[in-house]
Short mmCIF file of C-alpha atoms (C1' of nucleotides) in Angstrom, two decimals:
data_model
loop_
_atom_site.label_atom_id
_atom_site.label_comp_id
_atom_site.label_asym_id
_atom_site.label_seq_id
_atom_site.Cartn_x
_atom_site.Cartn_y
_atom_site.Cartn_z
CA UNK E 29 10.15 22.22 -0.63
CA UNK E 30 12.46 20.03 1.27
CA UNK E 31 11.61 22.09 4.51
CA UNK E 32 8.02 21.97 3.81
CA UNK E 33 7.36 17.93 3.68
CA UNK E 34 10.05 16.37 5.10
CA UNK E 35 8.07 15.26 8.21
CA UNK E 36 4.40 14.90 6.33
CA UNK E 37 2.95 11.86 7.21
CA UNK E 38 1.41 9.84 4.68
CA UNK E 39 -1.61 7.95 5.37
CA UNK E 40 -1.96 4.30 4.20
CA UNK E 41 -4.86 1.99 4.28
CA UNK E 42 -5.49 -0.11 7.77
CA UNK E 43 -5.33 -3.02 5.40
CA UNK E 44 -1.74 -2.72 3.94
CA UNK E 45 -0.20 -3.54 7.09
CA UNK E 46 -0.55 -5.57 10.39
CA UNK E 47 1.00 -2.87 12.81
CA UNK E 48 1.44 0.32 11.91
CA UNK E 49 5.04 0.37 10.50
CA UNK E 50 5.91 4.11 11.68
CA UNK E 51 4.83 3.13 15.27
CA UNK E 52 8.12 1.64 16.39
CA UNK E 53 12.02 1.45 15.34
CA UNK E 54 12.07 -2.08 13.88
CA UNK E 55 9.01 -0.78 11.92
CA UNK E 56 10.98 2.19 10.50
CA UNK E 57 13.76 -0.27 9.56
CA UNK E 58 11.77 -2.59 7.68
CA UNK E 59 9.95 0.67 5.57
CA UNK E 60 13.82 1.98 5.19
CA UNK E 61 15.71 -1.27 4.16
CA UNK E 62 12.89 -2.84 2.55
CA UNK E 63 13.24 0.04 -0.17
CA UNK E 64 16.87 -0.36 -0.67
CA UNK E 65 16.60 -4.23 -0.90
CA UNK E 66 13.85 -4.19 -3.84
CA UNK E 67 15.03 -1.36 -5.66
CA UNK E 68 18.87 -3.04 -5.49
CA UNK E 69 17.71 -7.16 -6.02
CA UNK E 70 14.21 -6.78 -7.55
CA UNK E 71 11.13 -7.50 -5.43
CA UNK E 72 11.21 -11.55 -7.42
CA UNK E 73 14.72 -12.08 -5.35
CA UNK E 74 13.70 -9.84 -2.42
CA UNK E 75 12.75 -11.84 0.53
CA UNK E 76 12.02 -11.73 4.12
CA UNK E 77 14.49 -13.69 5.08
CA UNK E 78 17.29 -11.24 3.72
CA UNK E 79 15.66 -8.09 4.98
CA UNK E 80 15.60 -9.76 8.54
CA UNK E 81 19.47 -10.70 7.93
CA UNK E 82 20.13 -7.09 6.79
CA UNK E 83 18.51 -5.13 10.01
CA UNK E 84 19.25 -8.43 12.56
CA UNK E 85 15.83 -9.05 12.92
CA UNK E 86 14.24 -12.57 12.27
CA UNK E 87 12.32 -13.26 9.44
CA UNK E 88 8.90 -13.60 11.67
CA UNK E 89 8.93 -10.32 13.14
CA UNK E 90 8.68 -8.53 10.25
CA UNK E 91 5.22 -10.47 9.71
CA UNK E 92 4.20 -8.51 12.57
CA UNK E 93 4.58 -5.69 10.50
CA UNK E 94 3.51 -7.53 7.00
CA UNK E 95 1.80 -10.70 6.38
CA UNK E 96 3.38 -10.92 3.10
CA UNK E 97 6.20 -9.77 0.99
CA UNK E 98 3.18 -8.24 -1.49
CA UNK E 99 1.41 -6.91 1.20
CA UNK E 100 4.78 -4.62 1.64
CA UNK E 101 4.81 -3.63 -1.81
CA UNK E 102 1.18 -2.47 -1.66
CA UNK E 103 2.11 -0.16 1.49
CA UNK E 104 5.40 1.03 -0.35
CA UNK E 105 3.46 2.13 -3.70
CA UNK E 106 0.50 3.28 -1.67
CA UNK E 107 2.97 5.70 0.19
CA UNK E 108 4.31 6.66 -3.03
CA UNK E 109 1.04 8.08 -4.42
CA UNK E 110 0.37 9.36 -1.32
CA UNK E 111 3.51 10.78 -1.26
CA UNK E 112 2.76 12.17 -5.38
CA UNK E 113 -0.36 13.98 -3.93
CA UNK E 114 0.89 16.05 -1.69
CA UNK E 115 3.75 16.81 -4.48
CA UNK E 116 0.95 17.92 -7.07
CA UNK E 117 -0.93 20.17 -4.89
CA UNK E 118 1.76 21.58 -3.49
CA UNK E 119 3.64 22.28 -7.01
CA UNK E 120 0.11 23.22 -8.67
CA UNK E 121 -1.13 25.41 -5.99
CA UNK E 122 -0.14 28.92 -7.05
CA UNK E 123 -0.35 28.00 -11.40
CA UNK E 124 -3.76 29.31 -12.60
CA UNK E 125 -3.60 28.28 -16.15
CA UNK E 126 -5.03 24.84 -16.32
CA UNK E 127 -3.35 23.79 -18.86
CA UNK E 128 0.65 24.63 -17.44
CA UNK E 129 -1.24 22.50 -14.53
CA UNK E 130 -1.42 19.89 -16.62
CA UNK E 131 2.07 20.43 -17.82
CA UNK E 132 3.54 20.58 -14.53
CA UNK E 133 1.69 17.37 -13.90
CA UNK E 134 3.04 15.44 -16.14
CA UNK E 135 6.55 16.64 -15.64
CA UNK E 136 6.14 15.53 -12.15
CA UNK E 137 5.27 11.83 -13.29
CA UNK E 138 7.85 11.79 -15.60
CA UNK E 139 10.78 13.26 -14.65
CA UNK E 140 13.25 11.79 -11.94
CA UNK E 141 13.60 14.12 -8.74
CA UNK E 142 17.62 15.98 -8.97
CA UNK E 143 18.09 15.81 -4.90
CA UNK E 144 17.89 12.17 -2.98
CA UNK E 145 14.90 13.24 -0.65
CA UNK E 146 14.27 10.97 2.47
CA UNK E 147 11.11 11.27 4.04
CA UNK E 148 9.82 9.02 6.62
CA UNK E 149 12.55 6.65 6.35
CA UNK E 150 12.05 6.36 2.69
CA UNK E 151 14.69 6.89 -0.04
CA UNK E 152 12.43 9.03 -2.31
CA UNK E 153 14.74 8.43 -5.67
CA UNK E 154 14.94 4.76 -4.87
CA UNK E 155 10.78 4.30 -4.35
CA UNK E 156 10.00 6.10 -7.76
CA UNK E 157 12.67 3.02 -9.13
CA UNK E 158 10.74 0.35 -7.69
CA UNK E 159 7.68 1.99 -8.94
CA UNK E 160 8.48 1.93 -12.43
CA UNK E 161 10.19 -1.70 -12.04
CA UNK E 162 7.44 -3.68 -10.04
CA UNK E 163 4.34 -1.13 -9.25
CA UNK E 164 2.62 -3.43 -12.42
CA UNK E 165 3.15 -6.00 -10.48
CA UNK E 166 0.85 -5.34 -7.63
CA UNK E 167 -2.15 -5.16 -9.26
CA UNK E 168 -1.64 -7.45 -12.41
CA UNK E 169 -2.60 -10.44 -10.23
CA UNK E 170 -5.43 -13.05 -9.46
CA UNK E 171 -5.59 -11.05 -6.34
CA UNK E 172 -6.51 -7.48 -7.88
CA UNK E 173 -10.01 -7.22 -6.96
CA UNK E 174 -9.83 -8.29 -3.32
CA UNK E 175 -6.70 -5.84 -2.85
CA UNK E 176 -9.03 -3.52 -4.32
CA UNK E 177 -11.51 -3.99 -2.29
CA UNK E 178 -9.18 -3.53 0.46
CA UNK E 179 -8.43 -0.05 -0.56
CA UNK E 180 -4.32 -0.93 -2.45
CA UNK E 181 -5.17 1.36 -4.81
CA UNK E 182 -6.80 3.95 -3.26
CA UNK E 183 -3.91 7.00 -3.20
CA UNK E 184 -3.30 6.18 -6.94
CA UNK E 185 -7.02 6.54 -7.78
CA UNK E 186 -6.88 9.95 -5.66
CA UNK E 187 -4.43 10.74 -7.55
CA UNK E 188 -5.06 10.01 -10.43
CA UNK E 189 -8.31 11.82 -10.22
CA UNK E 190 -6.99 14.98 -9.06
CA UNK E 191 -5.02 15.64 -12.75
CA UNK E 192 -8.51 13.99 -14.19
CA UNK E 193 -10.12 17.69 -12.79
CA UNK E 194 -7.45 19.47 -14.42
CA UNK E 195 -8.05 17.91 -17.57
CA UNK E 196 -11.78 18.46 -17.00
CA UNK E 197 -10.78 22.31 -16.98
CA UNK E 198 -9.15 22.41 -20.09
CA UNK E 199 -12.14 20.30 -22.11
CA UNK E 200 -15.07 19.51 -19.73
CA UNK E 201 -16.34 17.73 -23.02
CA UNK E 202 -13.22 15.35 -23.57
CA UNK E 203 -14.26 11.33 -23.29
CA UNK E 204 -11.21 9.74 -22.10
CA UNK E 205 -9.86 11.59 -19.12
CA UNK E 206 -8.94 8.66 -17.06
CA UNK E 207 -8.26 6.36 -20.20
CA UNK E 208 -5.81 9.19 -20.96
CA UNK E 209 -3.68 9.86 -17.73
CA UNK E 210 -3.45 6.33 -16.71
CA UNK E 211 -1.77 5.83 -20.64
CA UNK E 212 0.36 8.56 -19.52
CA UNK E 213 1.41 7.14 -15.97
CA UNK E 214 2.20 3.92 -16.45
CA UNK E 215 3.61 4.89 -20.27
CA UNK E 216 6.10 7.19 -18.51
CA UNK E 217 7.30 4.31 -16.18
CA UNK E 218 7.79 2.41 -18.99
CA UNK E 219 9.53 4.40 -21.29
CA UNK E 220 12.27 5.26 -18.84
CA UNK E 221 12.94 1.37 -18.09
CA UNK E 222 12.72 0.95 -22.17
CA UNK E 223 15.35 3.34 -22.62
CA UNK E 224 17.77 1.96 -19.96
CA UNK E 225 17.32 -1.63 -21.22
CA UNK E 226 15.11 -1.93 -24.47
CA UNK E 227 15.83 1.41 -26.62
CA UNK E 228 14.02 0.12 -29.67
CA UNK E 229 11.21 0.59 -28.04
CA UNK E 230 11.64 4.00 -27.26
CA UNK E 231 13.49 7.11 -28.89
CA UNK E 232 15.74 8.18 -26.27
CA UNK E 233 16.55 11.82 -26.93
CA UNK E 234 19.57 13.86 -25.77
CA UNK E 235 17.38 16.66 -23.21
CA UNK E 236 16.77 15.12 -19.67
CA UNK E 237 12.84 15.66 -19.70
CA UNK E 238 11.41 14.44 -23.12
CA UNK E 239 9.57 11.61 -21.57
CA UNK E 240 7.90 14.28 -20.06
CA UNK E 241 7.92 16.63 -23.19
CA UNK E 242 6.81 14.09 -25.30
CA UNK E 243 3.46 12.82 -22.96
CA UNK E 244 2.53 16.85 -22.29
CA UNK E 245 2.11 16.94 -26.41
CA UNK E 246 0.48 14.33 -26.39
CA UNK E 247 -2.11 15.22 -23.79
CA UNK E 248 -2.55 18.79 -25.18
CA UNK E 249 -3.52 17.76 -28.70
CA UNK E 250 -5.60 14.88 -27.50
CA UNK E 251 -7.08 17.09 -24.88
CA UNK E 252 -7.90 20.18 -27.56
CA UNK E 253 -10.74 20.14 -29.30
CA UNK O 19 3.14 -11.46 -50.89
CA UNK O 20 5.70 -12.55 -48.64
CA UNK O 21 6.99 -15.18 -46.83
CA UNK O 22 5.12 -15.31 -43.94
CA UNK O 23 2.01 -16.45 -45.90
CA UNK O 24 3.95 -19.42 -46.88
CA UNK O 25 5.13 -20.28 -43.15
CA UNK O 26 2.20 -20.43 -40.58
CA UNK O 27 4.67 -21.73 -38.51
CA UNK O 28 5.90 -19.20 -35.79
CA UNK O 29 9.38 -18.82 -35.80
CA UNK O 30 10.78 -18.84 -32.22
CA UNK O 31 14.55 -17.77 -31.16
CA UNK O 32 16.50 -21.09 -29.95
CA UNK O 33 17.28 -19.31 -26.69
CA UNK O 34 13.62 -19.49 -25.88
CA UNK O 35 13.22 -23.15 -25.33
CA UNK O 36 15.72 -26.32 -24.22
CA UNK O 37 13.68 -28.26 -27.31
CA UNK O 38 11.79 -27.72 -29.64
CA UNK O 39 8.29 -28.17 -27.95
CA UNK O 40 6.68 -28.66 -31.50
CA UNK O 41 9.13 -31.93 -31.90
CA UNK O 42 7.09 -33.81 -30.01
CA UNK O 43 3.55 -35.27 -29.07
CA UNK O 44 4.79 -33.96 -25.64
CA UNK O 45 6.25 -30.68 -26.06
CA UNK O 46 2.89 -29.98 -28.40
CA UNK O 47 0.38 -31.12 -24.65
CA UNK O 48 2.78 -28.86 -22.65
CA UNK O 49 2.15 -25.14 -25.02
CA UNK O 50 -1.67 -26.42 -25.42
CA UNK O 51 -2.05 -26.88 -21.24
CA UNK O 52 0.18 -23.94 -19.99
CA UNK O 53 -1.55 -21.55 -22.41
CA UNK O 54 -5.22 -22.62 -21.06
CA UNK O 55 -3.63 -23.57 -17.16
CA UNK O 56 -1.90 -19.87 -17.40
CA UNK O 57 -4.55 -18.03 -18.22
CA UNK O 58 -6.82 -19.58 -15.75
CA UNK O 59 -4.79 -19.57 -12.69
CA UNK O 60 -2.58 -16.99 -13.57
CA UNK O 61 1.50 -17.13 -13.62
CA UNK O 62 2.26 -16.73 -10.22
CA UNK O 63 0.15 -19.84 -9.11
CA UNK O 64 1.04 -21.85 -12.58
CA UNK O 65 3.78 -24.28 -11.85
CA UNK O 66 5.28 -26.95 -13.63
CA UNK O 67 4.23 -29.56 -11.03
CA UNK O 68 0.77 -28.88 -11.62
CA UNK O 69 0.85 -28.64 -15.71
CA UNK O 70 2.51 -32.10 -14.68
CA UNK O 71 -0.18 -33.42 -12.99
CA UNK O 72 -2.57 -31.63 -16.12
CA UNK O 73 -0.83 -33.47 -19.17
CA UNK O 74 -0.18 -36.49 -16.66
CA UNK O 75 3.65 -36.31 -17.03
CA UNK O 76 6.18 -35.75 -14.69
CA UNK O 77 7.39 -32.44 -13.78
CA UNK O 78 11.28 -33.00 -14.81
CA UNK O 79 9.63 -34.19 -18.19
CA UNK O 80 8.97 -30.50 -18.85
CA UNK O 81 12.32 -29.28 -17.90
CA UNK O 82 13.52 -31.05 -20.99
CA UNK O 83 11.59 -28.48 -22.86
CA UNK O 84 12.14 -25.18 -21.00
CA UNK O 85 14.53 -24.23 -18.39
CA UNK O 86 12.28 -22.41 -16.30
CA UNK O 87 8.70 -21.39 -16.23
CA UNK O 88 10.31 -17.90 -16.84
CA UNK O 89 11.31 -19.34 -20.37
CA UNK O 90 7.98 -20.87 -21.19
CA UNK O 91 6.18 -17.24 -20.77
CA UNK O 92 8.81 -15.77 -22.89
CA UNK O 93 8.21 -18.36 -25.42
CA UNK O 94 4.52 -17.81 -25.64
CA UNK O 95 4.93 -14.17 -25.52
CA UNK O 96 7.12 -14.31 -28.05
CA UNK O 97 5.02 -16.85 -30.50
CA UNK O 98 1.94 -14.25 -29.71
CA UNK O 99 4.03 -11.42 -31.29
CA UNK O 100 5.05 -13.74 -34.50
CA UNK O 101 1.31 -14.44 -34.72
CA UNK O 102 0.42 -10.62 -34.61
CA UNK O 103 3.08 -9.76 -37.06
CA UNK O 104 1.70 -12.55 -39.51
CA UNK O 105 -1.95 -10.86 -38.61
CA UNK O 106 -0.20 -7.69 -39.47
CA UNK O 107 1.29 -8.07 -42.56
CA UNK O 108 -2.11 -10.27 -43.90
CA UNK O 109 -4.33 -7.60 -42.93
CA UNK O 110 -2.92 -4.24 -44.12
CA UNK O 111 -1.21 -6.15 -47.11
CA UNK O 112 -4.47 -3.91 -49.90
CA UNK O 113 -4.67 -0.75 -47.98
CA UNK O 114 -3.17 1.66 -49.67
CA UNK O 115 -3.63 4.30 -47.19
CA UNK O 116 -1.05 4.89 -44.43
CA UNK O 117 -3.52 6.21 -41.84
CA UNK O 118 -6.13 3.37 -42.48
CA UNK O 119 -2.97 1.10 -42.08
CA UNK O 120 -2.11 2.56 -38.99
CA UNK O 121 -5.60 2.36 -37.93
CA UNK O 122 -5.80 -1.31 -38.95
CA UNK O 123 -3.08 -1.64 -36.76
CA UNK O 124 -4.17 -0.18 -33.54
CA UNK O 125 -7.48 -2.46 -33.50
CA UNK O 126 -5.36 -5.32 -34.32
CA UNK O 127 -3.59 -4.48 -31.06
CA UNK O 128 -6.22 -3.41 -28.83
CA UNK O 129 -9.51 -5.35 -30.05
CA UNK O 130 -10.05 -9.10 -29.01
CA UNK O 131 -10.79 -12.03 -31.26
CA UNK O 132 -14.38 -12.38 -31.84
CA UNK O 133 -13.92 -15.96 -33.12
CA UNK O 134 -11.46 -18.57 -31.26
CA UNK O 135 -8.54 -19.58 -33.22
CA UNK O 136 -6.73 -21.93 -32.38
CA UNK O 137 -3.48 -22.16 -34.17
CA UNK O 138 -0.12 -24.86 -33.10
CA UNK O 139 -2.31 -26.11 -30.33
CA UNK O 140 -2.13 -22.37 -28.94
CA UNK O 141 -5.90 -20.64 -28.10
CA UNK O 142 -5.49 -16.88 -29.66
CA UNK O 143 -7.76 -15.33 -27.14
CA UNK O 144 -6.68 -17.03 -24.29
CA UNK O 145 -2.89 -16.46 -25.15
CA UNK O 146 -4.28 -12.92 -25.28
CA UNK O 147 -5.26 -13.17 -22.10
CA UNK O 148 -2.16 -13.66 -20.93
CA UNK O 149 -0.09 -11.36 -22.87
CA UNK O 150 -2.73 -8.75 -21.26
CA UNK O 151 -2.04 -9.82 -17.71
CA UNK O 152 1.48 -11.28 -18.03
CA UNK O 153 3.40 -10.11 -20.89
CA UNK O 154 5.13 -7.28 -18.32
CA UNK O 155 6.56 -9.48 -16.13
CA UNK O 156 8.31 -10.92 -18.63
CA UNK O 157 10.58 -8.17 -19.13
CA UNK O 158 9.98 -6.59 -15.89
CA UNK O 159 12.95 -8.58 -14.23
CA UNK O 160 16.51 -7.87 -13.08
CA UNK O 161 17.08 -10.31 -16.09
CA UNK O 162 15.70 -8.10 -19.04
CA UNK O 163 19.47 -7.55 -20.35
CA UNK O 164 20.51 -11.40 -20.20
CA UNK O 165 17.02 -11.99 -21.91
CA UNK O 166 16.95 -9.52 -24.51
CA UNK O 167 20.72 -10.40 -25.54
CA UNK O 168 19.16 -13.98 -26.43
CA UNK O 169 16.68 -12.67 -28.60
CA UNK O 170 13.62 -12.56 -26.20
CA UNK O 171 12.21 -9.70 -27.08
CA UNK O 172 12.87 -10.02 -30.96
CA UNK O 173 9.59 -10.38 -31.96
CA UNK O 174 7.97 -7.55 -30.09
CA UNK O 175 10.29 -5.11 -31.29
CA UNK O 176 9.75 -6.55 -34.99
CA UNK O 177 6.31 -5.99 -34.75
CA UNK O 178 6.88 -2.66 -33.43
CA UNK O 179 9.32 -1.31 -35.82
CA UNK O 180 6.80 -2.19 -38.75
CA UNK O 181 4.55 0.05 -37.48
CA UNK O 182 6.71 2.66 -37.02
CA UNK O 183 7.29 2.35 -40.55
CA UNK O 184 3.68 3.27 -41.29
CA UNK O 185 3.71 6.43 -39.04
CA UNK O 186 6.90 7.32 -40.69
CA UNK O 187 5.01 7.41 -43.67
CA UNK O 188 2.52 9.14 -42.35
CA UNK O 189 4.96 11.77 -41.13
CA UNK O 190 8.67 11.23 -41.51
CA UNK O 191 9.54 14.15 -39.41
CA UNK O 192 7.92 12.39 -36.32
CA UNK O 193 10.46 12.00 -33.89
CA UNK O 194 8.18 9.80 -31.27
CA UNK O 195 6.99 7.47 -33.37
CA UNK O 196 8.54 3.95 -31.20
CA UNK O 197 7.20 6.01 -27.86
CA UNK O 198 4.03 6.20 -29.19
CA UNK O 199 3.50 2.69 -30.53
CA UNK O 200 5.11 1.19 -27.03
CA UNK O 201 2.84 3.67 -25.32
CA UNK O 202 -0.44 2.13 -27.33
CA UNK O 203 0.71 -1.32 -27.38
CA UNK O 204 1.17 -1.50 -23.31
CA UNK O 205 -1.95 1.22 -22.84
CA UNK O 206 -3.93 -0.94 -24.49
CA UNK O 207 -3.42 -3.95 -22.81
CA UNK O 208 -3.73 -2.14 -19.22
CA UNK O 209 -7.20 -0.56 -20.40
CA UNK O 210 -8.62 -3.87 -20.75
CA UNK O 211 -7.30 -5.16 -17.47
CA UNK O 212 -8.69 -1.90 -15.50
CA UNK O 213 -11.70 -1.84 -17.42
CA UNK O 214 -12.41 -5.64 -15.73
CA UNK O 215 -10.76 -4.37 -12.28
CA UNK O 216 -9.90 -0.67 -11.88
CA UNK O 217 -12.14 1.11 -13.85
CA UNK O 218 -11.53 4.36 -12.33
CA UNK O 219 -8.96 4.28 -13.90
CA UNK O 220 -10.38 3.98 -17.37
CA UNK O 221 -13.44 5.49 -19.14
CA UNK O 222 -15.53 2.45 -20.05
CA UNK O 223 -17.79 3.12 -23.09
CA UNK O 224 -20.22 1.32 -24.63
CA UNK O 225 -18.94 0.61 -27.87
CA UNK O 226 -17.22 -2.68 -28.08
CA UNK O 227 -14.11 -1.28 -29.89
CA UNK O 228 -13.68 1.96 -27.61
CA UNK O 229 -9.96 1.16 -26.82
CA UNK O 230 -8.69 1.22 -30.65
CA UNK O 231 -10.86 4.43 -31.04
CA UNK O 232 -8.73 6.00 -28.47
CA UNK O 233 -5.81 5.35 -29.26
CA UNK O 234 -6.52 5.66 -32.57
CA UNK O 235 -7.66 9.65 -32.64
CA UNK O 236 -4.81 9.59 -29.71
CA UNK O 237 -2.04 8.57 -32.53
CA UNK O 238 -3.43 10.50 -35.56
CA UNK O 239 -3.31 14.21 -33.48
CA UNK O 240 0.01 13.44 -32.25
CA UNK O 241 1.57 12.03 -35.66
CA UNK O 242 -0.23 15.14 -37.68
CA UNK O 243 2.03 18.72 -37.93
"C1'" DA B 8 4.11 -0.67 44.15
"C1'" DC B 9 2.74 -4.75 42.02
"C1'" DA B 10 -0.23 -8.07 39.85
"C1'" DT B 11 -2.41 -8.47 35.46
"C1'" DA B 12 -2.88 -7.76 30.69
"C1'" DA B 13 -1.17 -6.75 26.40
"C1'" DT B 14 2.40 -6.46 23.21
"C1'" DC B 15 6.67 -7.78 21.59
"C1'" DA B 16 10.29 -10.44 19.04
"C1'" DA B 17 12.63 -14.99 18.66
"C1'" DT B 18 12.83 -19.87 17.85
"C1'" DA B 19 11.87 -23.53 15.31
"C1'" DG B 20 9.40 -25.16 12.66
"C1'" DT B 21 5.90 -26.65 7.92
"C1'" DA B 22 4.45 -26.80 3.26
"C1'" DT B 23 5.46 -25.53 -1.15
"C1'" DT B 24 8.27 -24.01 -4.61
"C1'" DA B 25 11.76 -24.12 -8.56
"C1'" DC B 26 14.98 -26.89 -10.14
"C1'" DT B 27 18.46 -31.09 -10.66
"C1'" DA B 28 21.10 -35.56 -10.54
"C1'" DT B 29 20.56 -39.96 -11.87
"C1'" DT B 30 18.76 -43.90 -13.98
"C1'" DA B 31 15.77 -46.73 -16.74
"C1'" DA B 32 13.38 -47.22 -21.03
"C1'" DA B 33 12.78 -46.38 -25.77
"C1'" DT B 34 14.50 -45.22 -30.11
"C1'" DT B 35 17.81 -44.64 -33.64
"C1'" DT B 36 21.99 -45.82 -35.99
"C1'" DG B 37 25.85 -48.49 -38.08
"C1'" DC Y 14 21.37 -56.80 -33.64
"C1'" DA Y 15 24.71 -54.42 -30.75
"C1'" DA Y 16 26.06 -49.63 -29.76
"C1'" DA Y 17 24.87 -45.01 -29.41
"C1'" DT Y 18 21.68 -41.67 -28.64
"C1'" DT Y 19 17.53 -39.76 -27.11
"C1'" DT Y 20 13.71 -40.04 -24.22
"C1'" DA Y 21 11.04 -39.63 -19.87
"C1'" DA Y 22 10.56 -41.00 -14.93
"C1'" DT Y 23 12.11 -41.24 -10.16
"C1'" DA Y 24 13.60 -39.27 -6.37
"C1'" DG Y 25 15.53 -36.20 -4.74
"C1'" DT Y 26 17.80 -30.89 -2.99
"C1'" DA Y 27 17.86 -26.20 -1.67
"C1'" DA Y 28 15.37 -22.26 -1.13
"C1'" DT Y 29 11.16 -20.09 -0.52
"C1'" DA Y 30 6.88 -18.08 1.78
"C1'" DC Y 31 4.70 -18.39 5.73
"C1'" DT Y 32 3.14 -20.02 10.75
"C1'" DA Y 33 2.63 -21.90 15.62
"C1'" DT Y 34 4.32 -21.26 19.87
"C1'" DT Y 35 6.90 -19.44 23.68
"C1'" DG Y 36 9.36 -16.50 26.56
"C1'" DA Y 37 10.54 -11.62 27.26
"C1'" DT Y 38 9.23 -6.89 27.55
"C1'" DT Y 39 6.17 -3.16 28.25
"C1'" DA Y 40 1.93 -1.00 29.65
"C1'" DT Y 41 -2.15 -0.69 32.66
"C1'" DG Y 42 -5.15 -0.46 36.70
"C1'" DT Y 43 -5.92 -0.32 41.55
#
DNA sequence: ACATAATCAATAGTATTACTATTAAATTTG
DNA sequence: CAAATTTAATAGTAATACTATTGATTATGT
């Protein structure tokens, strides 16, 4: 796999950057060492400032690249979906039960990739961090439906929608499709930063993959008629 | 029945505040204002300068009851889970059934107030608002471990681990049941939000109580052997 | 080749933010 | 009623997000 998409490039909206980040070096630095910062400090303490101190830029040339530290964020998790897409149908491609589909799915929301991956610039393990950390964060705001509108969460949506199909396969008849993967996503995120800092919240279990385990049994009997 | 039908007063942790904000005339105008200024402006563009300028007191007047505005949100987060507990506890108190409990549980979590309450100067639905849109960010941070060692979070996982005794009951070979309810209680809550903003990310329906129903059948097929 | 146009990053800011040190006023206590 | 304590107000600081402007670099057209 690592042969296959290492040099895939994701597309990202017009409107989730000022210049095209991948079109020049200082834009590849900011992408690269904007990652690390967040996923070390948080994206509350991450600022300009310090990224331009970290890759001996100033702080305004990376608004060249960004008009705002949020505006960053929203190209970092749009690349990740992106990024997730090409993942599923890749992973999916050759599986023609629906339902291990599904399975496979889910395993590849939930579970944390082995190898550190870098593609584009970006530290792969260190994204899907920052993603279950502050990905809420972009689009619980005053400012959802004009990002929206803007096209933020477009790859997520795409994404989203492609397992929606696969669900669709397994009970075309079954209400809650969306209702039910988006519980699944963003529960996933969340029950991996429960168990690292709130474990009553969660029941961490001794295998590696029973966030995953746990979500694919729930889908199936919800999914089942 | 218990104690909590004695004490409508929430009880907060002492980490959660510098003073008591229900000591004073003052501390009483700052929960009643940042509750309605929070939920209409949302947290990032709250700040304690312009609650200030609300109550007409100065901002370092309102540092003598919280620290931070981080603390204030906790506080209120935490009060909203006392409240739901009390709700809790008063609602389910006759049912003898464990899966009517459970269900009288989920639309106490997912189904908004038809009437507005407003209880220690605090508007229910609006404060609902805000746990909705804000709650996440409260333990999203690089300072969830400082927070939940002072008792931040004490509440929430109160409320959750009396659930969990009701699916327990319901099965007491379950061995998701804190998953699942952390997985409803934060589902829910994003439904409503993408419902308003994303919703293709959600399956709207036309019933008003569509979300509990969900999660509802969602629970029972997962809990059942 | 060379003048023109476009793009680039750097400097030096501004406005706003969260938060604090200090003091004056009010209240409580002995 | 004087001393001690609690209260809120003033006037800040330091750090933040973000911007206006300029000079340097690169690309383009004839």
């Amino acid at each position: 796999m690592n042969n296959l998409l290492a040099n895939i490039k994701i597309a990202i909206n017009e409107n989730l950057f000022v210049k095209d980040p991948n079109s020049s070096d200082l834009g590849k630095k900011i992408i690269h060492h904007s990652v690390i910062m967040i996923e070390e400090i948080g994206f509350e303490a991450f600022t300009f400032r310090k990224l331009g101190q970290k890759i001996d830029s100033p702080e305004a040339s990376i608004y060249r690249y960004f008009e705002s530290k949020n505006q960053l964020l929203a190209y970092l998790i749009s690349w990740y979906w992106g990024w997730m897409e090409y993942r599923l149908v890749f992973e999916t491609a050759n599986i023609a039960s629906a339902e291990k589909r599904l399975e496979k799915s889910i395993a590849i929301i939930s579970n944390e990739m082995k190898e550190n991956m870098i593609v584009d610039d970006i530290s792969i393990k260190k994204l899907h961090r920052i993603v279950i950390c502050e990905s809420s964060k972009s689009y619980l705001t005053k400012d959802v439906d004009k990002a929206n509108k803007e096209g933020a969460y477009l790859n997520y949506k795409q994404f989203v929608s492609r397992i929606v199909l696969i669900i669709k396969e397994i009970n075309s008849g079954y209400k809650y499709p969306n209702m039910l993967l988006s519980t699944i996503i963003e529960g996933a995120h969340l029950q991996v930063f429960f168990a690292e800092h709130l474990p009553r919240l969660t029941n961490v279990q001794k295998t590696e993959d029973y966030v995953a385990k746990f979500y694919t049994e729930l889908a199936l009997k919800a999914i089942k008629k």
